[in-house]
PDB file of C-alpha atoms in Angstrom:
ATOM      1  CA  MET A   1      -3.175  25.488 -16.015  1.00  0.00           C
ATOM      2  CA  ILE A   2      -1.870  23.615 -12.977  1.00  0.00           C
ATOM      3  CA  TYR A   3      -5.273  21.954 -12.538  1.00  0.00           C
ATOM      4  CA  LEU A   4      -5.277  20.739 -16.146  1.00  0.00           C
ATOM      5  CA  ILE A   5      -1.800  19.301 -15.595  1.00  0.00           C
ATOM      6  CA  TYR A   6      -3.081  17.537 -12.475  1.00  0.00           C
ATOM      7  CA  LEU A   7      -6.021  16.025 -14.376  1.00  0.00           C
ATOM      8  CA  ALA A   8      -3.754  14.915 -17.235  1.00  0.00           C
ATOM      9  CA  LEU A   9      -1.310  13.291 -14.816  1.00  0.00           C
ATOM     10  CA  ALA A  10      -4.136  11.648 -12.883  1.00  0.00           C
ATOM     11  CA  ALA A  11      -5.468  10.204 -16.148  1.00  0.00           C
ATOM     12  CA  ALA A  12      -1.973   8.955 -17.024  1.00  0.00           C
ATOM     13  CA  VAL A  13      -1.576   7.309 -13.609  1.00  0.00           C
ATOM     14  CA  VAL A  14      -4.969   5.614 -13.933  1.00  0.00           C
ATOM     15  CA  LEU A  15      -4.296   4.296 -17.454  1.00  0.00           C
ATOM     16  CA  LEU A  16      -0.756   3.150 -16.649  1.00  0.00           C
ATOM     17  CA  SER A  17      -1.939   1.482 -13.429  1.00  0.00           C
ATOM     18  CA  ILE A  18      -4.561  -0.439 -15.408  1.00  0.00           C
ATOM     19  CA  LYS A  19      -1.904  -1.520 -17.914  1.00  0.00           C
ATOM     20  CA  ALA A  20       0.453  -2.523 -15.105  1.00  0.00           C
ATOM     21  CA  SER A  21      -2.253  -4.625 -13.455  1.00  0.00           C
ATOM     22  CA  ILE A  22      -2.984  -6.381 -16.768  1.00  0.00           C
ATOM     23  CA  TYR A  23       0.678  -7.275 -17.309  1.00  0.00           C
ATOM     24  CA  VAL A  24       0.995  -8.360 -13.675  1.00  0.00           C
ATOM     25  CA  ASP A  25      -1.996 -10.653 -14.149  1.00  0.00           C
ATOM     26  CA  LEU A  26      -0.350 -12.122 -17.260  1.00  0.00           C
ATOM     27  CA  LEU A  27       2.902 -12.632 -15.360  1.00  0.00           C
ATOM     28  CA  ASP A  28       0.947 -14.400 -12.637  1.00  0.00           C
ATOM     29  CA  LYS A  29      -0.578 -16.784 -15.191  1.00  0.00           C
ATOM     30  CA  ASN A  30       2.469 -17.302 -17.430  1.00  0.00           C
ATOM     31  CA  THR A  31       5.397 -17.618 -15.016  1.00  0.00           C
ATOM     32  CA  LYS A  32       6.346 -19.782 -12.067  1.00  0.00           C
ATOM     33  CA  LEU A  33       6.584 -16.695  -9.849  1.00  0.00           C
ATOM     34  CA  SER A  34       4.075 -16.849  -7.012  1.00  0.00           C
ATOM     35  CA  GLY A  35       1.133 -14.468  -7.008  1.00  0.00           C
ATOM     36  CA  ALA A  36       2.222 -13.426  -3.524  1.00  0.00           C
ATOM     37  CA  PHE A  37       5.624 -12.308  -4.828  1.00  0.00           C
ATOM     38  CA  ILE A  38       4.212 -10.618  -7.939  1.00  0.00           C
ATOM     39  CA  GLY A  39       1.610  -8.618  -6.017  1.00  0.00           C
ATOM     40  CA  GLY A  40       3.357  -8.268  -2.663  1.00  0.00           C
ATOM     41  CA  VAL A  41       6.823  -7.396  -3.938  1.00  0.00           C
ATOM     42  CA  LEU A  42       6.927  -6.423  -7.638  1.00  0.00           C
ATOM     43  CA  LEU A  43       3.684  -4.457  -8.012  1.00  0.00           C
ATOM     44  CA  SER A  44       3.770  -3.019  -4.489  1.00  0.00           C
ATOM     45  CA  ALA A  45       7.300  -1.675  -5.033  1.00  0.00           C
ATOM     46  CA  VAL A  46       6.173   0.104  -8.210  1.00  0.00           C
ATOM     47  CA  THR A  47       2.970   1.561  -6.736  1.00  0.00           C
ATOM     48  CA  SER A  48       4.688   2.642  -3.494  1.00  0.00           C
ATOM     49  CA  LEU A  49       7.416   4.748  -5.115  1.00  0.00           C
ATOM     50  CA  PRO A  50       5.387   8.006  -4.791  1.00  0.00           C
ATOM     51  CA  GLU A  51       5.387   7.484  -1.009  1.00  0.00           C
ATOM     52  CA  LEU A  52       9.137   6.836  -1.131  1.00  0.00           C
ATOM     53  CA  LEU A  53       9.816  10.081  -2.992  1.00  0.00           C
ATOM     54  CA  THR A  54       7.495  12.156  -0.799  1.00  0.00           C
ATOM     55  CA  SER A  55       8.980  10.743   2.395  1.00  0.00           C
ATOM     56  CA  LEU A  56      12.593  11.208   1.324  1.00  0.00           C
ATOM     57  CA  SER A  57      11.943  14.783   0.188  1.00  0.00           C
ATOM     58  CA  SER A  58      10.264  15.546   3.537  1.00  0.00           C
ATOM     59  CA  THR A  59      13.204  14.062   5.432  1.00  0.00           C
ATOM     60  CA  VAL A  60      16.265  15.043   3.389  1.00  0.00           C
ATOM     61  CA  TRP A  61      15.308  18.352   1.780  1.00  0.00           C
ATOM     62  CA  LEU A  62      12.539  19.792   3.961  1.00  0.00           C
ATOM     63  CA  LYS A  63      14.106  18.488   7.201  1.00  0.00           C
ATOM     64  CA  ASN A  64      10.613  17.635   8.399  1.00  0.00           C
ATOM     65  CA  PRO A  65      10.620  13.877   9.077  1.00  0.00           C
ATOM     66  CA  GLY A  66       7.246  14.108  10.796  1.00  0.00           C
ATOM     67  CA  LEU A  67       5.666  14.565   7.369  1.00  0.00           C
ATOM     68  CA  SER A  68       7.318  11.322   6.262  1.00  0.00           C
ATOM     69  CA  LEU A  69       5.780   9.321   9.110  1.00  0.00           C
ATOM     70  CA  GLY A  70       2.345  10.864   8.580  1.00  0.00           C
ATOM     71  CA  ASN A  71       2.490  10.210   4.827  1.00  0.00           C
ATOM     72  CA  ILE A  72       3.352   6.536   5.314  1.00  0.00           C
ATOM     73  CA  LEU A  73       0.801   5.862   8.049  1.00  0.00           C
ATOM     74  CA  GLY A  74      -1.911   7.738   6.152  1.00  0.00           C
ATOM     75  CA  SER A  75      -1.192   5.847   2.949  1.00  0.00           C
ATOM     76  CA  ASN A  76      -1.329   2.504   4.775  1.00  0.00           C
ATOM     77  CA  LEU A  77      -4.723   3.287   6.292  1.00  0.00           C
ATOM     78  CA  PHE A  78      -6.086   4.408   2.925  1.00  0.00           C
ATOM     79  CA  ASN A  79      -4.745   1.256   1.226  1.00  0.00           C
ATOM     80  CA  MET A  80      -6.561  -0.955   3.725  1.00  0.00           C
ATOM     81  CA  THR A  81      -9.749   0.987   3.071  1.00  0.00           C
ATOM     82  CA  ILE A  82      -9.362   0.358  -0.672  1.00  0.00           C
ATOM     83  CA  ILE A  83      -9.273  -3.418  -0.320  1.00  0.00           C
ATOM     84  CA  ALA A  84     -12.075  -3.388   2.280  1.00  0.00           C
ATOM     85  CA  VAL A  85     -14.374  -1.546  -0.139  1.00  0.00           C
ATOM     86  CA  LEU A  86     -13.463  -3.967  -2.944  1.00  0.00           C
ATOM     87  CA  ILE A  87     -14.225  -6.964  -0.714  1.00  0.00           C
ATOM     88  CA  ILE A  88     -17.683  -5.544   0.015  1.00  0.00           C
ATOM     89  CA  LEU A  89     -18.386  -4.752  -3.653  1.00  0.00           C
ATOM     90  CA  TRP A  90     -17.062  -8.079  -4.983  1.00  0.00           C
ATOM     91  CA  THR A  91     -17.782 -10.391  -2.041  1.00  0.00           C
ATOM     92  CA  ASN A  92     -18.555 -13.426  -4.215  1.00  0.00           C
ATOM     93  CA  ASN A  93     -15.300 -13.149  -6.163  1.00  0.00           C
ATOM     94  CA  PHE A  94     -13.304 -12.652  -2.975  1.00  0.00           C
ATOM     95  CA  LYS A  95     -14.952 -15.645  -1.289  1.00  0.00           C
ATOM     96  CA  LYS A  96     -14.113 -17.880  -4.285  1.00  0.00           C
ATOM     97  CA  SER A  97     -10.592 -16.515  -4.746  1.00  0.00           C
ATOM     98  CA  ASN A  98      -7.428 -18.408  -3.867  1.00  0.00           C
ATOM     99  CA  ILE A  99      -5.527 -16.064  -1.552  1.00  0.00           C
ATOM    100  CA  SER A 100      -1.865 -16.857  -0.893  1.00  0.00           C
ATOM    101  CA  LYS A 101      -1.197 -17.936   2.670  1.00  0.00           C
ATOM    102  CA  SER A 102       1.730 -15.530   2.898  1.00  0.00           C
ATOM    103  CA  HIS A 103      -0.657 -12.555   2.727  1.00  0.00           C
ATOM    104  CA  SER A 104      -1.863 -13.465   6.218  1.00  0.00           C
ATOM    105  CA  TYR A 105       1.748 -13.768   7.369  1.00  0.00           C
ATOM    106  CA  THR A 106       2.533 -10.369   5.846  1.00  0.00           C
ATOM    107  CA  ALA A 107      -0.433  -8.901   7.725  1.00  0.00           C
ATOM    108  CA  TRP A 108       0.935 -10.440  10.955  1.00  0.00           C
ATOM    109  CA  VAL A 109       4.333  -8.875  10.227  1.00  0.00           C
ATOM    110  CA  THR A 110       2.666  -5.506   9.630  1.00  0.00           C
ATOM    111  CA  VAL A 111       0.805  -5.804  12.945  1.00  0.00           C
ATOM    112  CA  ALA A 112       4.150  -6.467  14.670  1.00  0.00           C
ATOM    113  CA  ILE A 113       5.611  -3.358  13.031  1.00  0.00           C
ATOM    114  CA  TYR A 114       2.650  -1.251  14.180  1.00  0.00           C
ATOM    115  CA  VAL A 115       3.209  -2.553  17.718  1.00  0.00           C
ATOM    116  CA  ALA A 116       6.892  -1.576  17.508  1.00  0.00           C
ATOM    117  CA  VAL A 117       5.943   1.920  16.305  1.00  0.00           C
ATOM    118  CA  ALA A 118       3.344   2.192  19.094  1.00  0.00           C
ATOM    119  CA  LEU A 119       5.970   1.198  21.674  1.00  0.00           C
ATOM    120  CA  ASN A 120       8.211   3.941  20.300  1.00  0.00           C
ATOM    121  CA  MET A 121       5.303   6.357  20.657  1.00  0.00           C
ATOM    122  CA  LEU A 122       4.986   5.259  24.306  1.00  0.00           C
ATOM    123  CA  ASN A 123       8.735   5.877  24.847  1.00  0.00           C
ATOM    124  CA  VAL A 124       9.504   2.167  25.250  1.00  0.00           C
ATOM    125  CA  LEU A 125      11.464   1.604  22.015  1.00  0.00           C
ATOM    126  CA  ASN A 126      12.874   5.094  21.637  1.00  0.00           C
ATOM    127  CA  PHE A 127      16.641   4.511  21.837  1.00  0.00           C
ATOM    128  CA  GLU A 128      19.079   4.547  18.920  1.00  0.00           C
ATOM    129  CA  ILE A 129      21.956   2.462  17.594  1.00  0.00           C
ATOM    130  CA  LEU A 130      24.404   4.578  15.560  1.00  0.00           C
ATOM    131  CA  THR A 131      21.762   7.298  14.951  1.00  0.00           C
ATOM    132  CA  VAL A 132      19.189   4.716  13.781  1.00  0.00           C
ATOM    133  CA  SER A 133      16.175   4.001  15.990  1.00  0.00           C
ATOM    134  CA  ILE A 134      15.839   0.465  17.306  1.00  0.00           C
ATOM    135  CA  THR A 135      12.282   0.628  15.951  1.00  0.00           C
ATOM    136  CA  SER A 136      13.634   1.129  12.424  1.00  0.00           C
ATOM    137  CA  ILE A 137      15.990  -1.826  12.840  1.00  0.00           C
ATOM    138  CA  ILE A 138      13.033  -3.984  13.903  1.00  0.00           C
ATOM    139  CA  VAL A 139      11.129  -2.730  10.843  1.00  0.00           C
ATOM    140  CA  LEU A 140      14.000  -3.760   8.542  1.00  0.00           C
ATOM    141  CA  VAL A 141      14.259  -7.253  10.042  1.00  0.00           C
ATOM    142  CA  LEU A 142      10.504  -7.822   9.824  1.00  0.00           C
ATOM    143  CA  TYR A 143      10.416  -6.511   6.233  1.00  0.00           C
ATOM    144  CA  ILE A 144      13.104  -8.989   5.165  1.00  0.00           C
ATOM    145  CA  LEU A 145      11.185 -11.828   6.822  1.00  0.00           C
ATOM    146  CA  GLY A 146       7.979 -10.753   5.089  1.00  0.00           C
ATOM    147  CA  VAL A 147       9.563 -10.563   1.626  1.00  0.00           C
ATOM    148  CA  LYS A 148      11.279 -13.924   2.129  1.00  0.00           C
ATOM    149  CA  THR A 149       7.938 -15.515   2.965  1.00  0.00           C
ATOM    150  CA  MET A 150       6.174 -13.988  -0.043  1.00  0.00           C
ATOM    151  CA  SER A 151       8.993 -15.055  -2.370  1.00  0.00           C
ATOM    152  CA  GLY A 152       8.735 -18.690  -1.317  1.00  0.00           C
ATOM    153  CA  ASP A 153       4.944 -18.943  -1.242  1.00  0.00           C
ATOM    154  CA  ASP A 154       3.461 -21.061  -4.038  1.00  0.00           C
ATOM    155  CA  SER A 155      -0.071 -21.114  -2.607  1.00  0.00           C
ATOM    156  CA  GLY A 156      -2.822 -19.155  -4.277  1.00  0.00           C
ATOM    157  CA  SER A 157      -3.407 -18.780  -7.980  1.00  0.00           C
ATOM    158  CA  ALA A 158      -5.340 -16.684 -10.432  1.00  0.00           C
ATOM    159  CA  ASP A 159      -8.851 -16.183  -9.082  1.00  0.00           C
ATOM    160  CA  GLU A 160     -11.954 -17.687 -10.519  1.00  0.00           C
ATOM    161  CA  GLY A 161     -13.350 -14.470 -11.952  1.00  0.00           C
ATOM    162  CA  GLU A 162     -16.132 -14.155 -14.460  1.00  0.00           C
ATOM    163  CA  GLU A 163     -15.401 -15.513 -17.910  1.00  0.00           C
ATOM    164  CA  GLU A 164     -15.717 -12.142 -19.577  1.00  0.00           C
ATOM    165  CA  ALA A 165     -13.039 -10.806 -17.238  1.00  0.00           C
ATOM    166  CA  ALA A 166     -10.457 -13.346 -18.339  1.00  0.00           C
ATOM    167  CA  ILE A 167      -7.445 -11.959 -20.187  1.00  0.00           C
ATOM    168  CA  THR A 168      -5.923 -13.740 -23.164  1.00  0.00           C
ATOM    169  CA  THR A 169      -2.851 -12.574 -25.038  1.00  0.00           C
ATOM    170  CA  SER A 170      -0.658 -13.462 -27.969  1.00  0.00           C
ATOM    171  CA  LEU A 171       2.331 -11.759 -26.337  1.00  0.00           C
ATOM    172  CA  SER A 172       5.385 -13.808 -25.481  1.00  0.00           C
ATOM    173  CA  LEU A 173       6.683 -13.872 -21.916  1.00  0.00           C
ATOM    174  CA  LYS A 174       9.587 -11.625 -22.932  1.00  0.00           C
ATOM    175  CA  GLN A 175       7.181  -9.078 -24.450  1.00  0.00           C
ATOM    176  CA  ILE A 176       5.046  -9.118 -21.299  1.00  0.00           C
ATOM    177  CA  ILE A 177       8.099  -8.488 -19.095  1.00  0.00           C
ATOM    178  CA  VAL A 178       9.419  -5.671 -21.317  1.00  0.00           C
ATOM    179  CA  ARG A 179       6.026  -3.971 -21.459  1.00  0.00           C
ATOM    180  CA  PHE A 180       5.564  -4.298 -17.705  1.00  0.00           C
ATOM    181  CA  ILE A 181       8.960  -2.642 -17.142  1.00  0.00           C
ATOM    182  CA  LEU A 182       8.157   0.203 -19.573  1.00  0.00           C
ATOM    183  CA  VAL A 183       4.712   0.771 -18.048  1.00  0.00           C
ATOM    184  CA  SER A 184       6.268   0.697 -14.564  1.00  0.00           C
ATOM    185  CA  PHE A 185       8.751   3.422 -15.504  1.00  0.00           C
ATOM    186  CA  GLY A 186       5.917   5.514 -16.944  1.00  0.00           C
ATOM    187  CA  LEU A 187       3.797   4.947 -13.841  1.00  0.00           C
ATOM    188  CA  VAL A 188       6.619   5.896 -11.489  1.00  0.00           C
ATOM    189  CA  PHE A 189       7.412   9.055 -13.499  1.00  0.00           C
ATOM    190  CA  SER A 190       3.745  10.117 -13.654  1.00  0.00           C
ATOM    191  CA  SER A 191       3.255   9.367  -9.953  1.00  0.00           C
ATOM    192  CA  ILE A 192       6.268  11.472  -9.008  1.00  0.00           C
ATOM    193  CA  LEU A 193       5.004  14.394 -11.098  1.00  0.00           C
ATOM    194  CA  ILE A 194       1.456  14.214  -9.720  1.00  0.00           C
ATOM    195  CA  THR A 195       2.859  14.209  -6.178  1.00  0.00           C
ATOM    196  CA  TYR A 196       4.715  17.456  -6.842  1.00  0.00           C
ATOM    197  CA  VAL A 197       1.755  19.036  -8.650  1.00  0.00           C
ATOM    198  CA  THR A 198      -0.542  18.063  -5.768  1.00  0.00           C
ATOM    199  CA  ASP A 199       1.850  19.726  -3.334  1.00  0.00           C
ATOM    200  CA  ILE A 200       1.751  22.917  -5.441  1.00  0.00           C
ATOM    201  CA  ILE A 201      -2.061  22.907  -5.519  1.00  0.00           C
ATOM    202  CA  ALA A 202      -2.229  22.338  -1.755  1.00  0.00           C
ATOM    203  CA  ALA A 203       0.112  25.297  -1.228  1.00  0.00           C
ATOM    204  CA  ARG A 204      -1.953  27.551  -3.521  1.00  0.00           C
ATOM    205  CA  LEU A 205      -5.132  26.644  -1.654  1.00  0.00           C
ATOM    206  CA  ASN A 206      -3.377  27.027   1.722  1.00  0.00           C
ATOM    207  CA  LEU A 207      -4.016  23.382   2.547  1.00  0.00           C
ATOM    208  CA  GLY A 208      -0.411  22.341   3.073  1.00  0.00           C
ATOM    209  CA  ALA A 209      -0.401  22.097   6.861  1.00  0.00           C
ATOM    210  CA  SER A 210      -4.003  20.983   7.263  1.00  0.00           C
ATOM    211  CA  LEU A 211      -5.757  17.643   7.278  1.00  0.00           C
ATOM    212  CA  ALA A 212      -7.247  18.517   3.871  1.00  0.00           C
ATOM    213  CA  GLY A 213      -3.751  18.978   2.457  1.00  0.00           C
ATOM    214  CA  ALA A 214      -2.579  15.689   3.907  1.00  0.00           C
ATOM    215  CA  LEU A 215      -5.588  13.856   2.458  1.00  0.00           C
ATOM    216  CA  LEU A 216      -5.059  15.469  -0.958  1.00  0.00           C
ATOM    217  CA  LEU A 217      -1.431  14.350  -1.051  1.00  0.00           C
ATOM    218  CA  GLY A 218      -2.269  10.955   0.420  1.00  0.00           C
ATOM    219  CA  ILE A 219      -4.857  10.248  -2.273  1.00  0.00           C
ATOM    220  CA  ALA A 220      -2.400  11.323  -4.978  1.00  0.00           C
ATOM    221  CA  THR A 221       0.331   8.993  -3.707  1.00  0.00           C
ATOM    222  CA  SER A 222      -2.157   6.129  -3.290  1.00  0.00           C
ATOM    223  CA  LEU A 223      -3.742   6.534  -6.725  1.00  0.00           C
ATOM    224  CA  PRO A 224      -1.589   3.748  -8.291  1.00  0.00           C
ATOM    225  CA  GLU A 225      -2.644   1.262  -5.580  1.00  0.00           C
ATOM    226  CA  LEU A 226      -6.288   2.270  -5.927  1.00  0.00           C
ATOM    227  CA  THR A 227      -6.413   1.939  -9.709  1.00  0.00           C
ATOM    228  CA  SER A 228      -4.351  -1.238  -9.969  1.00  0.00           C
ATOM    229  CA  CYS A 229      -6.389  -2.985  -7.243  1.00  0.00           C
ATOM    230  CA  VAL A 230      -9.714  -2.108  -8.879  1.00  0.00           C
ATOM    231  CA  SER A 231      -8.401  -3.281 -12.244  1.00  0.00           C
ATOM    232  CA  LEU A 232      -7.054  -6.558 -10.826  1.00  0.00           C
ATOM    233  CA  VAL A 233     -10.321  -7.326  -9.057  1.00  0.00           C
ATOM    234  CA  LYS A 234     -12.317  -6.620 -12.220  1.00  0.00           C
ATOM    235  CA  ILE A 235     -10.205  -9.081 -14.230  1.00  0.00           C
ATOM    236  CA  GLY A 236     -10.585 -11.686 -11.500  1.00  0.00           C
ATOM    237  CA  ASN A 237      -7.258 -11.654  -9.652  1.00  0.00           C
ATOM    238  CA  PHE A 238      -8.060 -10.857  -6.028  1.00  0.00           C
ATOM    239  CA  ASN A 239      -4.905 -12.649  -4.899  1.00  0.00           C
ATOM    240  CA  VAL A 240      -2.526 -10.156  -6.516  1.00  0.00           C
ATOM    241  CA  ALA A 241      -4.788  -7.237  -5.486  1.00  0.00           C
ATOM    242  CA  VAL A 242      -4.592  -8.245  -1.819  1.00  0.00           C
ATOM    243  CA  GLY A 243      -0.863  -8.848  -2.229  1.00  0.00           C
ATOM    244  CA  ASN A 244      -0.463  -5.362  -3.668  1.00  0.00           C
ATOM    245  CA  VAL A 245      -2.088  -3.783  -0.604  1.00  0.00           C
ATOM    246  CA  VAL A 246      -0.381  -5.804   2.138  1.00  0.00           C
ATOM    247  CA  GLY A 247       2.908  -5.653   0.226  1.00  0.00           C
ATOM    248  CA  SER A 248       2.649  -1.886  -0.287  1.00  0.00           C
ATOM    249  CA  ASN A 249       1.973  -1.343   3.410  1.00  0.00           C
ATOM    250  CA  LEU A 250       4.999  -3.462   4.302  1.00  0.00           C
ATOM    251  CA  PHE A 251       7.169  -1.622   1.755  1.00  0.00           C
ATOM    252  CA  ASN A 252       5.947   1.713   3.123  1.00  0.00           C
ATOM    253  CA  PHE A 253       7.351   0.815   6.541  1.00  0.00           C
ATOM    254  CA  LEU A 254      10.700   0.103   4.873  1.00  0.00           C
ATOM    255  CA  ILE A 255      10.545   3.714   3.662  1.00  0.00           C
ATOM    256  CA  ILE A 256      10.431   4.805   7.315  1.00  0.00           C
ATOM    257  CA  PHE A 257      13.643   2.845   7.921  1.00  0.00           C
ATOM    258  CA  ILE A 258      15.300   4.532   4.914  1.00  0.00           C
ATOM    259  CA  SER A 259      14.135   7.970   6.077  1.00  0.00           C
ATOM    260  CA  ASP A 260      15.452   7.327   9.590  1.00  0.00           C
ATOM    261  CA  LEU A 261      18.765   6.123   8.161  1.00  0.00           C
ATOM    262  CA  LEU A 262      19.200   9.310   6.104  1.00  0.00           C
ATOM    263  CA  PHE A 263      18.000  11.755   8.769  1.00  0.00           C
ATOM    264  CA  ILE A 264      20.940  12.644  10.991  1.00  0.00           C
ATOM    265  CA  GLY A 265      20.477  14.674  14.158  1.00  0.00           C
ATOM    266  CA  GLY A 266      16.941  13.680  14.971  1.00  0.00           C
ATOM    267  CA  THR A 267      14.279  11.020  14.640  1.00  0.00           C
ATOM    268  CA  VAL A 268      11.506  10.404  12.148  1.00  0.00           C
ATOM    269  CA  TYR A 269       9.301   9.124  14.964  1.00  0.00           C
ATOM    270  CA  ASN A 270       7.622  12.419  15.781  1.00  0.00           C
ATOM    271  CA  PHE A 271       4.324  11.955  17.611  1.00  0.00           C
ATOM    272  CA  THR A 272       3.680  15.543  18.707  1.00  0.00           C
ATOM    273  CA  ASP A 273       0.691  15.662  16.341  1.00  0.00           C
ATOM    274  CA  ASN A 274      -2.352  13.803  17.671  1.00  0.00           C
ATOM    275  CA  GLN A 275      -3.322  12.878  14.112  1.00  0.00           C
ATOM    276  CA  THR A 276      -0.127  10.830  13.808  1.00  0.00           C
ATOM    277  CA  LYS A 277      -1.017   8.984  17.007  1.00  0.00           C
ATOM    278  CA  ASN A 278      -4.489   8.322  15.623  1.00  0.00           C
ATOM    279  CA  LEU A 279      -2.958   6.973  12.411  1.00  0.00           C
ATOM    280  CA  VAL A 280      -0.954   4.447  14.429  1.00  0.00           C
ATOM    281  CA  LEU A 281      -4.059   3.376  16.368  1.00  0.00           C
ATOM    282  CA  PHE A 282      -6.455   3.108  13.429  1.00  0.00           C
ATOM    283  CA  GLY A 283      -3.767   1.613  11.188  1.00  0.00           C
ATOM    284  CA  LEU A 284      -3.179  -1.147  13.730  1.00  0.00           C
ATOM    285  CA  ILE A 285      -6.916  -1.769  14.090  1.00  0.00           C
ATOM    286  CA  SER A 286      -7.501  -1.903  10.323  1.00  0.00           C
ATOM    287  CA  THR A 287      -4.584  -4.311   9.806  1.00  0.00           C
ATOM    288  CA  ILE A 288      -5.902  -6.643  12.515  1.00  0.00           C
ATOM    289  CA  LEU A 289      -9.344  -6.510  10.887  1.00  0.00           C
ATOM    290  CA  MET A 290      -7.833  -7.321   7.476  1.00  0.00           C
ATOM    291  CA  LEU A 291      -5.965 -10.229   9.050  1.00  0.00           C
ATOM    292  CA  THR A 292      -9.320 -11.396  10.423  1.00  0.00           C
ATOM    293  CA  VAL A 293     -10.839 -11.241   6.931  1.00  0.00           C
ATOM    294  CA  LEU A 294      -8.030 -13.362   5.484  1.00  0.00           C
ATOM    295  CA  LYS A 295      -8.257 -15.894   8.318  1.00  0.00           C
ATOM    296  CA  ILE A 296     -12.032 -16.450   8.234  1.00  0.00           C
ATOM    297  CA  LYS A 297     -12.549 -16.287   4.455  1.00  0.00           C
ATOM    298  CA  ASP A 298     -12.347 -20.034   3.864  1.00  0.00           C
ATOM    299  CA  LYS A 299     -13.852 -21.045   7.211  1.00  0.00           C
ATOM    300  CA  ILE A 300     -17.242 -19.368   7.019  1.00  0.00           C
ATOM    301  CA  LYS A 301     -20.252 -20.344   4.923  1.00  0.00           C
ATOM    302  CA  ASN A 302     -22.113 -17.050   5.125  1.00  0.00           C
ATOM    303  CA  LYS A 303     -20.186 -14.626   2.915  1.00  0.00           C
ATOM    304  CA  TYR A 304     -21.849 -11.619   4.531  1.00  0.00           C
ATOM    305  CA  ILE A 305     -19.862 -12.198   7.722  1.00  0.00           C
ATOM    306  CA  LEU A 306     -16.943 -10.746   5.747  1.00  0.00           C
ATOM    307  CA  TYR A 307     -18.810  -7.432   5.787  1.00  0.00           C
ATOM    308  CA  ILE A 308     -18.248  -7.003   9.529  1.00  0.00           C
ATOM    309  CA  PRO A 309     -14.423  -6.611   9.591  1.00  0.00           C
ATOM    310  CA  SER A 310     -14.461  -4.888   6.183  1.00  0.00           C
ATOM    311  CA  ILE A 311     -16.904  -2.244   7.401  1.00  0.00           C
ATOM    312  CA  GLY A 312     -14.761  -1.942  10.539  1.00  0.00           C
ATOM    313  CA  ILE A 313     -11.792  -0.960   8.359  1.00  0.00           C
ATOM    314  CA  ILE A 314     -13.842   1.690   6.568  1.00  0.00           C
ATOM    315  CA  VAL A 315     -15.129   3.015   9.908  1.00  0.00           C
ATOM    316  CA  SER A 316     -11.527   3.232  11.163  1.00  0.00           C
ATOM    317  CA  TYR A 317     -10.648   5.471   8.220  1.00  0.00           C
ATOM    318  CA  LEU A 318     -13.729   7.645   8.746  1.00  0.00           C
ATOM    319  CA  LEU A 319     -13.006   7.961  12.478  1.00  0.00           C
ATOM    320  CA  PHE A 320      -9.470   9.109  11.707  1.00  0.00           C
ATOM    321  CA  MET A 321     -10.842  11.895   9.520  1.00  0.00           C
ATOM    322  CA  ILE A 322     -13.335  13.165  12.102  1.00  0.00           C
ATOM    323  CA  VAL A 323     -11.472  12.610  15.409  1.00  0.00           C
TER     324      VAL A 323
END
């Protein structure tokens, strides 16, 4: 029965994510809000809520903040792999797309956060201010800077996708907003439920403390990002898809700050597990490679050069799983 519930919830998450991506695309085309803000802030906040719930439950109720850090870092690496695969599969659309400049800035901010986390891992930034790690404070400051940049970025627009992928609607702007809010609530609720059901299945199969268990939960919490990104790319809006990924990764680091703020008597920066250290390393590498993709996209003539950093991101994810 629990497996049928999982499949039903997974189907609900997929369908609601597709609907959310459609309404986000319509908001991008029918409002003055920048695509960077819509994808990097609005959609990423909705799709990242499963990670928020999982991390807070690990920190507050289970008193195991190490799970929170692993969940966030694992989700970030998986998210980068999603967009790398999409770039390889839809290289032409990506090459022709208008990507907001702030996405590169957000990637830079994320690299800086990874460096701060790595310095904490190396016992350089491992002191606290009023029970909150200095690393978490740096994360908060960088997150605010990233969101401010995305909010004020007017560059980038709906991508030049294929004509059959274009979406037309008779809905008013108010109807689009209301439906996006309703779909978002449904997506968040379904994502929360599938996270709990996945945890139950992992426990039944004795996968909870293993890499297999972590991957199972990580895929469940990243399902909204995966589905919404695929849907956005198919309808020709690579800009919002990229914004969803880089924005989600930035939002996920904010979750670490929240977890650290709520966890009294310890730190969420637990690097006793080598897999967590590997997640920091490969996450940093994949973010730098994604930044490279965004920087060279409009400067190169041979589109296949984009394969090199994209494949590097996928290899980083595969190396994490086998190392």
